[in-house]
mmCIF file of C-alpha atoms in Angstrom:
data_model
loop_
_atom_site.group_PDB
_atom_site.id
_atom_site.type_symbol
_atom_site.label_atom_id
_atom_site.label_comp_id
_atom_site.label_asym_id
_atom_site.label_seq_id
_atom_site.Cartn_x
_atom_site.Cartn_y
_atom_site.Cartn_z
ATOM 1 C CA MET A 167 120.543 131.784 -12.448
ATOM 2 C CA GLU A 168 117.871 129.566 -13.507
ATOM 3 C CA ALA A 169 114.322 131.154 -12.723
ATOM 4 C CA VAL A 170 111.034 130.067 -13.920
ATOM 5 C CA VAL A 171 109.098 132.415 -15.593
ATOM 6 C CA CYS A 172 105.955 132.981 -16.762
ATOM 7 C CA ARG A 173 105.946 134.199 -20.210
ATOM 8 C CA LYS A 174 101.749 134.246 -21.388
ATOM 9 C CA LEU A 175 99.302 133.295 -19.523
ATOM 10 C CA GLY A 176 97.734 130.350 -18.986
ATOM 11 C CA ASP A 177 97.548 126.844 -17.675
ATOM 12 C CA PRO A 178 101.103 126.036 -15.868
ATOM 13 C CA THR A 179 100.346 122.087 -15.704
ATOM 14 C CA ILE A 180 101.492 121.289 -19.637
ATOM 15 C CA PRO A 181 104.359 120.221 -20.257
ATOM 16 C CA ILE A 182 107.601 122.967 -20.895
ATOM 17 C CA SER A 183 108.152 124.034 -24.148
ATOM 18 C CA GLU A 184 108.703 126.955 -26.640
ATOM 19 C CA SER A 185 104.733 126.878 -26.677
ATOM 20 C CA SER A 186 103.920 126.442 -22.871
ATOM 21 C CA PRO A 187 103.411 129.359 -20.680
ATOM 22 C CA ILE A 188 106.002 128.947 -18.214
ATOM 23 C CA ALA A 189 109.621 128.615 -19.075
ATOM 24 C CA LEU A 190 112.901 127.528 -17.068
ATOM 25 C CA SER A 191 115.353 130.233 -18.400
ATOM 26 C CA THR A 192 118.551 129.117 -17.252
ATOM 27 C CA SER A 193 120.086 132.214 -17.636
ATOM 28 C CA HIS A 194 118.448 135.020 -15.676
ATOM 29 C CA PRO A 195 119.831 137.933 -14.244
ATOM 30 C CA ILE A 196 120.992 137.445 -10.924
ATOM 31 C CA PRO A 197 118.605 140.727 -9.035
ATOM 32 C CA ALA A 198 120.921 143.297 -8.166
ATOM 33 C CA LEU A 199 120.390 144.738 -4.601
ATOM 34 C CA THR A 200 118.304 147.989 -5.066
ATOM 35 C CA SER A 201 118.934 149.896 -1.764
ATOM 36 C CA SER A 202 121.803 150.252 0.908
ATOM 37 C CA THR A 203 119.383 148.591 3.401
ATOM 38 C CA SER A 204 118.229 145.537 0.515
ATOM 39 C CA VAL A 205 119.221 141.912 0.825
ATOM 40 C CA ARG A 206 120.071 139.062 -1.628
ATOM 41 C CA VAL A 207 119.103 135.211 -0.991
ATOM 42 C CA ARG A 208 119.910 132.339 -2.488
ATOM 43 C CA VAL A 209 116.559 130.724 -2.501
ATOM 44 C CA LYS A 210 116.699 127.140 -0.590
ATOM 45 C CA ALA A 211 113.373 126.192 -1.315
ATOM 46 C CA THR A 212 109.665 127.627 -2.194
ATOM 47 C CA SER A 213 106.328 127.084 -2.122
ATOM 48 C CA LEU A 214 103.009 126.719 -4.148
ATOM 49 C CA ASN A 215 100.266 128.120 -3.184
ATOM 50 C CA TYR A 216 96.587 128.022 -5.337
ATOM 51 C CA ALA A 217 96.935 131.721 -5.525
ATOM 52 C CA ASN A 218 100.160 131.047 -7.635
ATOM 53 C CA TYR A 219 97.991 128.970 -9.885
ATOM 54 C CA LEU A 220 95.182 130.980 -10.426
ATOM 55 C CA GLN A 221 97.179 134.169 -10.996
ATOM 56 C CA ILE A 222 99.556 132.545 -13.969
ATOM 57 C CA LEU A 223 95.653 130.877 -15.041
ATOM 58 C CA GLY A 224 95.078 134.887 -15.331
ATOM 59 C CA LYS A 225 91.865 134.070 -12.725
ATOM 60 C CA TYR A 226 94.146 136.354 -9.632
ATOM 61 C CA GLN A 227 93.027 139.410 -7.861
ATOM 62 C CA GLU A 228 96.756 140.204 -8.574
ATOM 63 C CA LYS A 229 97.662 139.967 -12.332
ATOM 64 C CA PRO A 230 101.437 141.466 -12.776
ATOM 65 C CA PRO A 231 102.641 142.661 -16.777
ATOM 66 C CA LEU A 232 104.277 139.570 -18.580
ATOM 67 C CA PRO A 233 106.521 138.037 -18.150
ATOM 68 C CA PHE A 234 107.991 137.543 -14.808
ATOM 69 C CA ILE A 235 108.728 135.087 -12.025
ATOM 70 C CA PRO A 236 105.966 133.687 -10.179
ATOM 71 C CA GLY A 237 106.379 132.749 -6.619
ATOM 72 C CA SER A 238 105.701 133.952 -2.892
ATOM 73 C CA ASP A 239 106.628 132.573 -0.086
ATOM 74 C CA TYR A 240 110.186 131.626 0.098
ATOM 75 C CA SER A 241 113.662 130.022 2.446
ATOM 76 C CA GLY A 242 117.024 130.821 2.235
ATOM 77 C CA VAL A 243 120.539 131.829 2.912
ATOM 78 C CA VAL A 244 121.806 135.898 2.679
ATOM 79 C CA GLU A 245 124.040 135.971 0.191
ATOM 80 C CA ALA A 246 124.686 139.586 0.042
ATOM 81 C CA VAL A 247 124.050 142.327 1.764
ATOM 82 C CA GLY A 248 123.432 146.083 1.310
ATOM 83 C CA SER A 249 126.158 148.664 3.016
ATOM 84 C CA GLN A 250 123.521 149.799 5.678
ATOM 85 C CA VAL A 251 122.063 146.053 6.671
ATOM 86 C CA SER A 252 122.075 146.005 10.383
ATOM 87 C CA LYS A 253 119.545 143.400 11.064
ATOM 88 C CA PHE A 254 121.880 140.470 8.995
ATOM 89 C CA ARG A 255 124.502 138.678 7.650
ATOM 90 C CA ILE A 256 125.682 136.940 5.174
ATOM 91 C CA GLY A 257 125.212 133.182 6.098
ATOM 92 C CA ASP A 258 121.549 134.039 8.041
ATOM 93 C CA ARG A 259 119.294 131.895 7.351
ATOM 94 C CA VAL A 260 115.749 133.665 6.635
ATOM 95 C CA CYS A 261 112.835 133.221 5.409
ATOM 96 C CA SER A 262 109.894 136.070 3.850
ATOM 97 C CA PHE A 263 107.093 136.885 1.481
ATOM 98 C CA ALA A 264 107.349 138.142 -1.565
ATOM 99 C CA SER A 265 104.233 139.313 -4.067
ATOM 100 C CA LEU A 266 106.570 138.191 -6.985
ATOM 101 C CA GLY A 267 109.908 136.301 -7.549
ATOM 102 C CA SER A 268 110.649 133.457 -5.435
ATOM 103 C CA PHE A 269 110.177 130.601 -8.587
ATOM 104 C CA ALA A 270 114.822 131.146 -8.774
ATOM 105 C CA GLN A 271 117.942 130.892 -7.108
ATOM 106 C CA PHE A 272 117.762 134.235 -6.222
ATOM 107 C CA ILE A 273 115.433 136.749 -4.929
ATOM 108 C CA VAL A 274 115.873 140.656 -3.730
ATOM 109 C CA ALA A 275 114.779 141.518 -0.175
ATOM 110 C CA ASP A 276 114.929 144.599 2.716
ATOM 111 C CA GLU A 277 116.183 143.411 5.412
ATOM 112 C CA ASN A 278 112.874 144.937 7.008
ATOM 113 C CA GLU A 279 110.719 141.590 5.409
ATOM 114 C CA LEU A 280 112.931 138.724 6.645
ATOM 115 C CA PHE A 281 112.614 136.804 8.847
ATOM 116 C CA PHE A 282 115.682 134.724 11.250
ATOM 117 C CA VAL A 283 114.581 131.350 11.071
ATOM 118 C CA PRO A 284 115.720 129.421 14.038
ATOM 119 C CA ASP A 285 117.636 127.089 15.235
ATOM 120 C CA GLY A 286 114.782 123.994 15.506
ATOM 121 C CA CYS A 287 113.017 125.141 12.214
ATOM 122 C CA ASP A 288 114.060 123.191 9.252
ATOM 123 C CA LEU A 289 114.751 125.700 6.388
ATOM 124 C CA VAL A 290 112.702 123.856 3.862
ATOM 125 C CA ALA A 291 109.944 123.461 5.619
ATOM 126 C CA ALA A 292 110.260 127.311 6.682
ATOM 127 C CA GLY A 293 110.146 128.093 3.148
ATOM 128 C CA ALA A 294 106.106 126.839 3.091
ATOM 129 C CA LEU A 295 105.170 128.899 6.532
ATOM 130 C CA PRO A 296 104.326 132.550 5.784
ATOM 131 C CA VAL A 297 101.819 132.069 3.244
ATOM 132 C CA ALA A 298 99.564 128.955 4.482
ATOM 133 C CA PHE A 299 100.289 129.373 8.153
ATOM 134 C CA GLY A 300 100.415 133.733 7.894
ATOM 135 C CA THR A 301 96.961 133.051 6.840
ATOM 136 C CA SER A 302 95.818 130.586 9.121
ATOM 137 C CA HIS A 303 96.800 132.654 12.428
ATOM 138 C CA VAL A 304 95.579 136.108 11.061
ATOM 139 C CA ALA A 305 92.735 134.455 10.678
ATOM 140 C CA LEU A 306 92.172 132.831 13.807
ATOM 141 C CA VAL A 307 94.374 134.635 16.148
ATOM 142 C CA HIS A 308 93.934 137.805 14.942
ATOM 143 C CA ARG A 309 90.184 138.000 13.263
ATOM 144 C CA ALA A 310 88.584 135.597 15.010
ATOM 145 C CA GLN A 311 90.301 135.439 18.211
ATOM 146 C CA LEU A 312 89.795 131.950 19.186
ATOM 147 C CA SER A 313 89.631 131.313 22.088
ATOM 148 C CA SER A 314 90.642 127.528 24.977
ATOM 149 C CA GLY A 315 86.755 125.947 24.878
ATOM 150 C CA GLN A 316 85.669 126.770 21.807
ATOM 151 C CA VAL A 317 84.848 125.378 18.609
ATOM 152 C CA LEU A 318 86.523 125.838 15.707
ATOM 153 C CA LEU A 319 85.105 123.964 12.057
ATOM 154 C CA VAL A 320 88.293 123.703 9.401
ATOM 155 C CA LEU A 321 86.106 122.902 6.016
ATOM 156 C CA GLY A 322 89.187 121.838 3.241
ATOM 157 C CA ALA A 323 91.574 120.763 6.535
ATOM 158 C CA ALA A 324 93.799 118.647 4.408
ATOM 159 C CA GLY A 325 95.047 121.391 2.516
ATOM 160 C CA GLY A 326 98.186 123.441 2.505
ATOM 161 C CA VAL A 327 96.145 126.233 4.703
ATOM 162 C CA GLY A 328 93.715 123.770 6.521
ATOM 163 C CA LEU A 329 96.786 121.529 7.789
ATOM 164 C CA ALA A 330 97.762 125.328 9.559
ATOM 165 C CA ALA A 331 94.676 126.296 10.751
ATOM 166 C CA VAL A 332 94.022 122.326 13.219
ATOM 167 C CA GLN A 333 97.008 123.335 14.710
ATOM 168 C CA ILE A 334 96.933 126.529 15.254
ATOM 169 C CA GLY A 335 93.197 125.897 16.182
ATOM 170 C CA LYS A 336 94.843 123.180 18.869
ATOM 171 C CA VAL A 337 97.192 125.404 20.293
ATOM 172 C CA CYS A 338 94.649 127.759 21.037
ATOM 173 C CA GLY A 339 93.080 125.180 23.133
ATOM 174 C CA ALA A 340 90.151 125.136 21.053
ATOM 175 C CA THR A 341 88.083 122.100 20.114
ATOM 176 C CA VAL A 342 89.099 121.145 16.236
ATOM 177 C CA ILE A 343 86.701 119.698 13.671
ATOM 178 C CA ALA A 344 88.100 119.157 10.334
ATOM 179 C CA VAL A 345 86.840 118.401 6.977
ATOM 180 C CA ALA A 346 88.098 115.737 4.688
ATOM 181 C CA ARG A 347 88.379 113.391 1.988
ATOM 182 C CA GLY A 348 89.660 109.977 2.242
ATOM 183 C CA ASP A 349 91.302 107.600 3.986
ATOM 184 C CA GLU A 350 95.167 108.845 4.211
ATOM 185 C CA LYS A 351 94.112 112.710 4.333
ATOM 186 C CA VAL A 352 91.484 111.249 7.817
ATOM 187 C CA GLN A 353 94.159 109.361 8.858
ATOM 188 C CA LEU A 354 96.866 112.396 9.041
ATOM 189 C CA LEU A 355 94.295 114.602 10.757
ATOM 190 C CA LYS A 356 93.772 111.611 13.462
ATOM 191 C CA SER A 357 97.490 112.205 14.205
ATOM 192 C CA LEU A 358 97.214 115.580 14.855
ATOM 193 C CA GLY A 359 95.423 115.152 17.770
ATOM 194 C CA VAL A 360 91.840 117.059 15.825
ATOM 195 C CA ASP A 361 89.102 116.038 17.968
ATOM 196 C CA HIS A 362 86.780 114.873 15.095
ATOM 197 C CA VAL A 363 87.423 114.031 11.336
ATOM 198 C CA VAL A 364 84.165 113.439 9.101
ATOM 199 C CA ASP A 365 85.253 111.811 5.442
ATOM 200 C CA LEU A 366 83.150 114.251 3.175
ATOM 201 C CA SER A 367 83.243 110.381 0.808
ATOM 202 C CA LYS A 368 81.886 108.295 3.410
ATOM 203 C CA GLY A 369 79.034 110.744 4.919
ATOM 204 C CA SER A 370 76.643 113.799 6.355
ATOM 205 C CA VAL A 371 79.269 116.225 7.283
ATOM 206 C CA ILE A 372 76.113 117.869 9.184
ATOM 207 C CA GLU A 373 74.841 114.282 11.267
ATOM 208 C CA SER A 374 78.664 113.327 12.133
ATOM 209 C CA VAL A 375 79.155 116.861 13.613
ATOM 210 C CA ARG A 376 76.150 117.150 15.450
ATOM 211 C CA GLU A 377 76.712 114.062 16.812
ATOM 212 C CA PHE A 378 79.932 114.633 17.986
ATOM 213 C CA LEU A 379 78.838 117.446 19.152
ATOM 214 C CA LYS A 380 75.499 116.358 21.482
ATOM 215 C CA SER A 381 78.597 113.488 22.629
ATOM 216 C CA LYS A 382 80.555 116.125 23.886
ATOM 217 C CA ASN A 383 77.506 118.339 25.366
ATOM 218 C CA LEU A 384 78.551 121.053 22.841
ATOM 219 C CA LYS A 385 76.070 123.755 21.648
ATOM 220 C CA GLY A 386 77.439 124.647 18.199
ATOM 221 C CA VAL A 387 80.323 125.516 16.372
ATOM 222 C CA ASP A 388 81.901 129.124 17.315
ATOM 223 C CA VAL A 389 84.409 129.528 14.299
ATOM 224 C CA LEU A 390 83.952 128.349 10.621
ATOM 225 C CA TYR A 391 87.560 128.470 8.712
ATOM 226 C CA ASP A 392 86.228 127.929 4.435
ATOM 227 C CA PRO A 393 88.909 127.725 2.137
ATOM 228 C CA VAL A 394 86.405 126.096 -0.124
ATOM 229 C CA GLY A 395 83.418 128.063 -0.655
ATOM 230 C CA GLY A 396 80.493 125.514 -2.926
ATOM 231 C CA LYS A 397 78.498 123.843 -1.584
ATOM 232 C CA LEU A 398 80.154 122.110 1.437
ATOM 233 C CA LEU A 399 79.852 126.297 2.754
ATOM 234 C CA LYS A 400 76.362 125.726 2.876
ATOM 235 C CA GLU A 401 75.609 123.484 4.129
ATOM 236 C CA SER A 402 77.882 124.098 7.247
ATOM 237 C CA LEU A 403 76.717 127.443 7.878
ATOM 238 C CA LYS A 404 73.271 125.123 9.478
ATOM 239 C CA LEU A 405 76.203 123.971 12.529
ATOM 240 C CA LEU A 406 76.799 127.329 13.017
ATOM 241 C CA LYS A 407 75.959 128.735 16.813
ATOM 242 C CA TRP A 408 74.802 132.202 17.952
ATOM 243 C CA GLY A 409 77.402 134.885 17.914
ATOM 244 C CA GLY A 410 79.749 132.529 15.824
ATOM 245 C CA LYS A 411 82.119 133.800 12.927
ATOM 246 C CA ILE A 412 81.870 133.086 9.542
ATOM 247 C CA LEU A 413 86.662 133.488 7.800
ATOM 248 C CA VAL A 414 86.372 133.352 3.900
ATOM 249 C CA ILE A 415 89.819 132.495 3.315
ATOM 250 C CA GLY A 416 88.780 131.322 -0.173
ATOM 251 C CA PHE A 417 86.810 129.443 -2.926
ATOM 252 C CA ALA A 418 89.121 125.998 -4.284
ATOM 253 C CA SER A 419 85.807 124.390 -5.415
ATOM 254 C CA GLY A 420 85.297 126.749 -8.063
ATOM 255 C CA GLU A 421 82.173 128.237 -7.128
ATOM 256 C CA ILE A 422 81.895 131.325 -4.450
ATOM 257 C CA PRO A 423 79.145 130.538 -2.540
ATOM 258 C CA VAL A 424 76.354 133.215 -0.807
ATOM 259 C CA ILE A 425 75.734 133.883 2.817
ATOM 260 C CA PRO A 426 71.587 134.943 3.591
ATOM 261 C CA ALA A 427 72.376 138.106 5.070
ATOM 262 C CA ASN A 428 69.350 137.830 6.949
ATOM 263 C CA ILE A 429 70.306 134.968 9.099
ATOM 264 C CA ALA A 430 73.636 136.350 9.204
ATOM 265 C CA LEU A 431 71.427 139.213 10.831
ATOM 266 C CA VAL A 432 68.955 136.907 13.171
ATOM 267 C CA LYS A 433 71.980 134.512 14.191
ATOM 268 C CA ASN A 434 74.543 137.481 14.754
ATOM 269 C CA TRP A 435 76.796 136.073 12.503
ATOM 270 C CA THR A 436 80.126 137.956 12.070
ATOM 271 C CA ILE A 437 81.824 137.518 8.325
ATOM 272 C CA HIS A 438 85.583 137.548 8.085
ATOM 273 C CA GLY A 439 87.139 138.189 4.395
ATOM 274 C CA LEU A 440 90.706 137.491 4.906
ATOM 275 C CA TYR A 441 92.865 138.720 1.594
ATOM 276 C CA TRP A 442 96.214 138.048 3.930
ATOM 277 C CA GLY A 443 98.294 139.664 1.294
ATOM 278 C CA SER A 444 97.035 143.260 1.966
ATOM 279 C CA TYR A 445 98.008 143.075 5.375
ATOM 280 C CA LYS A 446 101.564 143.906 4.094
ATOM 281 C CA ILE A 447 100.326 147.495 3.176
ATOM 282 C CA HIS A 448 98.047 148.232 5.429
ATOM 283 C CA GLN A 449 99.154 146.369 8.844
ATOM 284 C CA PRO A 450 102.133 144.767 8.640
ATOM 285 C CA ALA A 451 103.001 144.793 11.385
ATOM 286 C CA VAL A 452 100.528 141.936 11.553
ATOM 287 C CA LEU A 453 102.523 139.873 9.603
ATOM 288 C CA GLU A 454 105.646 140.519 11.633
ATOM 289 C CA ASP A 455 104.225 139.805 15.394
ATOM 290 C CA SER A 456 102.701 136.576 13.588
ATOM 291 C CA ILE A 457 105.260 135.077 11.648
ATOM 292 C CA ASN A 458 107.482 135.545 14.064
ATOM 293 C CA GLU A 459 105.409 133.366 16.985
ATOM 294 C CA LEU A 460 104.850 131.170 14.551
ATOM 295 C CA LEU A 461 108.765 130.370 13.883
ATOM 296 C CA SER A 462 108.769 129.594 17.573
ATOM 297 C CA TRP A 463 106.182 127.407 17.528
ATOM 298 C CA VAL A 464 107.952 125.105 14.864
ATOM 299 C CA ALA A 465 111.026 125.249 17.260
ATOM 300 C CA ARG A 466 108.749 123.923 20.125
ATOM 301 C CA GLY A 467 107.323 122.133 17.544
ATOM 302 C CA LEU A 468 103.690 123.360 19.397
ATOM 303 C CA ILE A 469 102.876 123.217 14.780
ATOM 304 C CA THR A 470 104.216 120.724 11.930
ATOM 305 C CA ILE A 471 104.641 121.996 8.470
ATOM 306 C CA HIS A 472 103.760 118.574 6.435
ATOM 307 C CA MET A 473 105.487 118.637 2.622
ATOM 308 C CA SER A 474 103.648 116.430 0.291
ATOM 309 C CA HIS A 475 105.615 116.869 -2.359
ATOM 310 C CA THR A 476 108.818 118.414 -3.546
ATOM 311 C CA TYR A 477 110.154 119.280 -6.824
ATOM 312 C CA ALA A 478 112.647 121.242 -8.805
ATOM 313 C CA LEU A 479 112.286 124.137 -11.156
ATOM 314 C CA SER A 480 112.679 122.617 -13.498
ATOM 315 C CA GLU A 481 109.419 120.305 -12.997
ATOM 316 C CA ALA A 482 107.933 123.392 -11.741
ATOM 317 C CA ASN A 483 104.574 122.272 -14.387
ATOM 318 C CA LEU A 484 104.893 119.223 -12.154
ATOM 319 C CA ALA A 485 104.386 120.686 -9.250
ATOM 320 C CA PHE A 486 101.098 122.911 -10.373
ATOM 321 C CA SER A 487 99.423 119.556 -12.014
ATOM 322 C CA ALA A 488 99.749 118.539 -8.113
ATOM 323 C CA ILE A 489 97.838 121.345 -6.882
ATOM 324 C CA LYS A 490 95.471 121.509 -9.872
ATOM 325 C CA GLU A 491 94.457 117.442 -9.261
ATOM 326 C CA ARG A 492 93.929 117.823 -5.278
ATOM 327 C CA LYS A 493 96.800 115.014 -5.116
ATOM 328 C CA VAL A 494 98.460 117.207 -2.099
ATOM 329 C CA ILE A 495 98.134 116.431 1.688
ATOM 330 C CA GLY A 496 99.857 119.779 2.751
ATOM 331 C CA LYS A 497 102.372 122.155 1.071
ATOM 332 C CA VAL A 498 104.033 121.632 -2.672
ATOM 333 C CA MET A 499 107.107 122.805 -2.135
ATOM 334 C CA ILE A 500 110.003 123.695 -4.912
ATOM 335 C CA ALA A 501 113.522 122.697 -3.407
ATOM 336 C CA ILE A 502 116.881 124.455 -4.950
ATOM 337 C CA ASP A 503 119.672 122.689 -3.982
ATOM 338 C CA ASP A 504 123.296 123.741 -7.005
ATOM 339 C CA ASN A 505 120.044 122.387 -9.275
ATOM 340 C CA LYS A 506 119.766 118.528 -8.182
ATOM 341 C CA THR A 507 116.377 118.128 -6.591
ATOM 342 C CA VAL A 508 115.166 114.751 -5.875
ATOM 343 C CA ARG A 509 111.406 114.674 -6.470
ATOM 344 C CA SER A 510 109.218 112.700 -3.328
ATOM 345 C CA LYS A 511 105.901 112.874 -1.125
ATOM 346 C CA LEU A 512 105.940 112.038 2.093
#
């Protein structure tokens, strides 16, 4: 089978060659079923997340031994089942996530780790759902318990987790404020029904949000969703009201911010760190409920998965470049269809 293999740590945006960190293997062994309850999936699509990029650089918290096949969330069709599998049949449409291995034509998982992709949900889009939407859903619904009437501020709102967060916020009935950079991103966020969008290239976040809050007679932000870190979070804390909640999702800016504990004490803030992948170990039922609810929302048209760029396995370095260069609005996908994939920007 074809698979992208990380042979050494380094920049995955370098053109694929004998010296690049990643290589395209055209004769990688097809993974065998590992137990009587395992399922082999023919991968239709897999998404790139910022964590995948960091992992190949050697800067992610989990450092697998070399060589490894990168990749996490994916969708596809059941191709083979173990003798004791009861939930799935050959031909079923499924999606899931793994710690590694989805940048390949086939992947094996236990049946309990797979989710049916319902009618009405595009199979390629389902491959982008688990990590980005799962992260935002667990953060907002499970941790912050976002409710109708509250104010949600989303930083980095045009990225994968950001677009997920603003849509989940609207489903929850919150007033959603989004921060992004550039007209294209702003227009997309407005089309999703975001109540107020701040364009970082055109003015102050603080002034724009305060003016909006005043116009709506709102006292401040209840939940601050931050996948960016750095100075933007530091400034945005000025908007958080008494009893507010901070969701620490990531540090796309490259700068880990300091949240002043004395102010958190005085204002009774709650700070939630969220490492979504660890729920698979500690509270797997939370992830299962979350993804099933998200799939039902997609099927009902409550949320939409925006795919910014789509590539083939052989173009993996270009996919990583899109993430590195911040060209992405939504999700970057690798689609696998008889080795023929048309690269596109949607």
